[in-house]
Short mmCIF file of C-alpha atoms in Angstrom, two decimals:
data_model
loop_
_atom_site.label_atom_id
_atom_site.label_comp_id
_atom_site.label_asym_id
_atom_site.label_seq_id
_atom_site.Cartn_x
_atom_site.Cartn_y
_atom_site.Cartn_z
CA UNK A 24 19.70 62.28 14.27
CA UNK A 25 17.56 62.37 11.03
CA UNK A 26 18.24 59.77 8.31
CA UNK A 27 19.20 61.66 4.85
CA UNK A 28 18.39 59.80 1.65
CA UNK A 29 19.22 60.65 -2.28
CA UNK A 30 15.99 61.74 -3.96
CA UNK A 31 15.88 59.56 -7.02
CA UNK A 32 12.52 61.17 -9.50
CA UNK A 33 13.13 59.13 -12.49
CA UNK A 34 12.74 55.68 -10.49
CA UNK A 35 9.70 56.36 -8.31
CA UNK A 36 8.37 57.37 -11.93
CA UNK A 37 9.22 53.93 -12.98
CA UNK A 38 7.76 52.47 -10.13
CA UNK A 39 4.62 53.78 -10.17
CA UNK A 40 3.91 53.63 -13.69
CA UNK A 41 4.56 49.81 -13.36
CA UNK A 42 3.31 48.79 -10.07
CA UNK A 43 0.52 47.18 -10.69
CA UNK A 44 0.39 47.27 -14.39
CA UNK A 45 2.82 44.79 -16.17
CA UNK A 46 4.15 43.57 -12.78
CA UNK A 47 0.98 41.65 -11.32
CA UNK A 48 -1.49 39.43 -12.39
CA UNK A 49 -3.66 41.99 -14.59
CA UNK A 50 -6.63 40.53 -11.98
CA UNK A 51 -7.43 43.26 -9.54
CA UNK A 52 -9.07 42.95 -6.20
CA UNK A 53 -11.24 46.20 -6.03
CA UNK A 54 -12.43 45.38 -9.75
CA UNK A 55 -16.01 45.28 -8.03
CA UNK A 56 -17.17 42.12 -9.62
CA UNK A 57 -18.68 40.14 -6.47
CA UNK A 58 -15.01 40.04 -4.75
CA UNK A 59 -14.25 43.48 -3.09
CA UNK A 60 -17.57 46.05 -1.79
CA UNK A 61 -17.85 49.65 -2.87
CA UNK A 62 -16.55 52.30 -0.28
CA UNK A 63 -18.85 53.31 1.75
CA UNK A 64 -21.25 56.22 0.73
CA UNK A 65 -19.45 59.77 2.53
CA UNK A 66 -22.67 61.20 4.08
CA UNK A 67 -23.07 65.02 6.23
CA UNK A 68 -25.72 65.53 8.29
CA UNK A 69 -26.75 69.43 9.44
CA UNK A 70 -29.64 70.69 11.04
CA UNK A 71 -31.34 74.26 10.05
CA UNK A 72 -35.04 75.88 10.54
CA UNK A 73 -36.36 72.86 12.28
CA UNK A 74 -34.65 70.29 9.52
CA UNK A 75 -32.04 67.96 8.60
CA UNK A 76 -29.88 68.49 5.78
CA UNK A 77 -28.32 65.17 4.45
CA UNK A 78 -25.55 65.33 1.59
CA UNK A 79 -24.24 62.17 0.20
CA UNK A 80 -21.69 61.59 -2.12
CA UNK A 81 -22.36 58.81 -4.73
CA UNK A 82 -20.08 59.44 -7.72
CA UNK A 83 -21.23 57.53 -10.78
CA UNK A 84 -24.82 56.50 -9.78
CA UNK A 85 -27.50 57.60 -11.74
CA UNK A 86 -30.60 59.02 -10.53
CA UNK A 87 -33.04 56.35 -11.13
CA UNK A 88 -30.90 54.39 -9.36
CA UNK A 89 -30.74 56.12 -5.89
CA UNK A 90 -33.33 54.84 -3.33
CA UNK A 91 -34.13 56.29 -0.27
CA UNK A 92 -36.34 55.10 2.62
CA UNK A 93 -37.71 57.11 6.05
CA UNK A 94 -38.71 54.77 9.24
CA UNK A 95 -39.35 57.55 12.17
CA UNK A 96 -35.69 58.79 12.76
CA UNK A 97 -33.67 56.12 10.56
CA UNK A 98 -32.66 57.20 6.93
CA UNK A 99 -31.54 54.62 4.57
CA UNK A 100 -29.89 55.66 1.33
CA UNK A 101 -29.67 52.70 -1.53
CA UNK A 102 -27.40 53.20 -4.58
CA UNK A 103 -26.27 51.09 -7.15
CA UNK A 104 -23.60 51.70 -9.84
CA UNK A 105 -23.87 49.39 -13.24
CA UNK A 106 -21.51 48.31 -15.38
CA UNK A 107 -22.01 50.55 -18.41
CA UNK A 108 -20.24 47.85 -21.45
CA UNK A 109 -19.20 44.99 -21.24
CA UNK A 110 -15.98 43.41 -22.86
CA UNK A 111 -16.42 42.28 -26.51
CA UNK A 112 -14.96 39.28 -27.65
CA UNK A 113 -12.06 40.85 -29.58
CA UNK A 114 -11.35 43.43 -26.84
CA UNK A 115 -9.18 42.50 -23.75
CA UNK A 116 -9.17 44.43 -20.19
CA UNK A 117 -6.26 45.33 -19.28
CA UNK A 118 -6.50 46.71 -15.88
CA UNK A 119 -9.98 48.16 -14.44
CA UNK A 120 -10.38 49.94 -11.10
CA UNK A 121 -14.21 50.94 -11.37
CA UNK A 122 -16.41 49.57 -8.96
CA UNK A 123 -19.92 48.19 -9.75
CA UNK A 124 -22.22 46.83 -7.17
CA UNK A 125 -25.00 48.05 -4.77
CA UNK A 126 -23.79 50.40 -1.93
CA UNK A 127 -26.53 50.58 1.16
CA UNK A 128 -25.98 53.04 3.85
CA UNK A 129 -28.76 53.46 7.18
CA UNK A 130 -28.21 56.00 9.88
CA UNK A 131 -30.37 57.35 12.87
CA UNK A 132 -31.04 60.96 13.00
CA UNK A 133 -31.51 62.43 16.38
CA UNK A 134 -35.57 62.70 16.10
CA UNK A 135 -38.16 61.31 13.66
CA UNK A 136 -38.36 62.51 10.69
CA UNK A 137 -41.57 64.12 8.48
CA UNK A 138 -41.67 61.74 5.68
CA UNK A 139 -44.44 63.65 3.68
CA UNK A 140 -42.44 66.75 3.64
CA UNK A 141 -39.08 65.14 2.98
CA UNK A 142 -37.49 66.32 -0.49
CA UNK A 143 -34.34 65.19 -2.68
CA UNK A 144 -32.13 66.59 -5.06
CA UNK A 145 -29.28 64.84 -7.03
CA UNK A 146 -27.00 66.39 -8.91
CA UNK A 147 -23.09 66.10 -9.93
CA UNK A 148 -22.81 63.04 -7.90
CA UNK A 149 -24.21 64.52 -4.81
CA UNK A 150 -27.85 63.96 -3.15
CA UNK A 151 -29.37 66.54 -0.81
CA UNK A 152 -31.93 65.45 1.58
CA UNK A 153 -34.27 68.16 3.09
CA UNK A 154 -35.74 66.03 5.95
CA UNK A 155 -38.57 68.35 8.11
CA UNK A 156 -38.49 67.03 12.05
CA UNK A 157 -41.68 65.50 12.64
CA UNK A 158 -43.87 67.98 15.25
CA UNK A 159 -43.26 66.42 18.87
CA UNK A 160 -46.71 64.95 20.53
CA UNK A 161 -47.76 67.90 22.88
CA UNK A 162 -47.99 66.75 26.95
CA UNK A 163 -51.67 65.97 27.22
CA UNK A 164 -52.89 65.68 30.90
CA UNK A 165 -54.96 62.89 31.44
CA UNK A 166 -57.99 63.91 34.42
CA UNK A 167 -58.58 60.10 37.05
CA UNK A 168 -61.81 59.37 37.75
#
């Protein structure tokens, strides 16, 4: 038998605008500032006309801040989101839920990858990799002496 229970709007409103706010300590523990890590960077990998296609979310980095690196088949992706102000000494913080820190994310693609032909795009928070596969060695027969 299913449990019926009175719908109450007005104090879940209460509830959330307060958890968290006035309630607790105004410290919070994914502030970002050496105690919690960013969330991980949401990557999709595709593969079309002989190449991966890599898009990876990283809200709130700025481009000159994005590194990427290419060792045969493993991609690593480097990001790093700064603080834009800091506090002044007359202003206080109330509560703060942006992260800042360095986010680092490595995966292996199936084959190597073409690093000289490799290309990247960021924009609106999203990269796009264009990563060529690298031509396989051809079989070479080998004559014995």
């Amino acid at each position: 038998m299913a449990n019926i229970t009175r719908f109450d709007p007005f104090n879940e409103l209460v509830d959330d605008l307060f958890k968290g706010f006035l309630v607790r300590p105004l410290g919070f523990e994914g502030r970002g500032d050496g105690g919690a890590q960013l969330p991980r960077a949401k990557v999709d990998v595709a593969e079309k006309n002989g190449a991966y296609l890599v898009s990876a979310e990283l809200p709130g980095v700025k481009k000159e801040d994005i590194h990427v690196a290419i060792d045969g088949a493993q991609v690593t992706l480097e990001a790093e989101v700064k603080r834009e102000k800091e506090a002044s000494k007359d202003e206080r913080v109330l509560h703060s839920e942006r992260m800042y820190g360095k986010v680092v994310r490595s995966f292996t693609l199936p084959q190597e990858v073409d690093e000289s032909k490799a290309q990247a795009k960021f924009k609106d928070g999203v990269l796009e990799l264009t990563l060529p596969k690298k031509a396989a060695a051809q079989r070479k027969e080998i004559a014995i002496q």
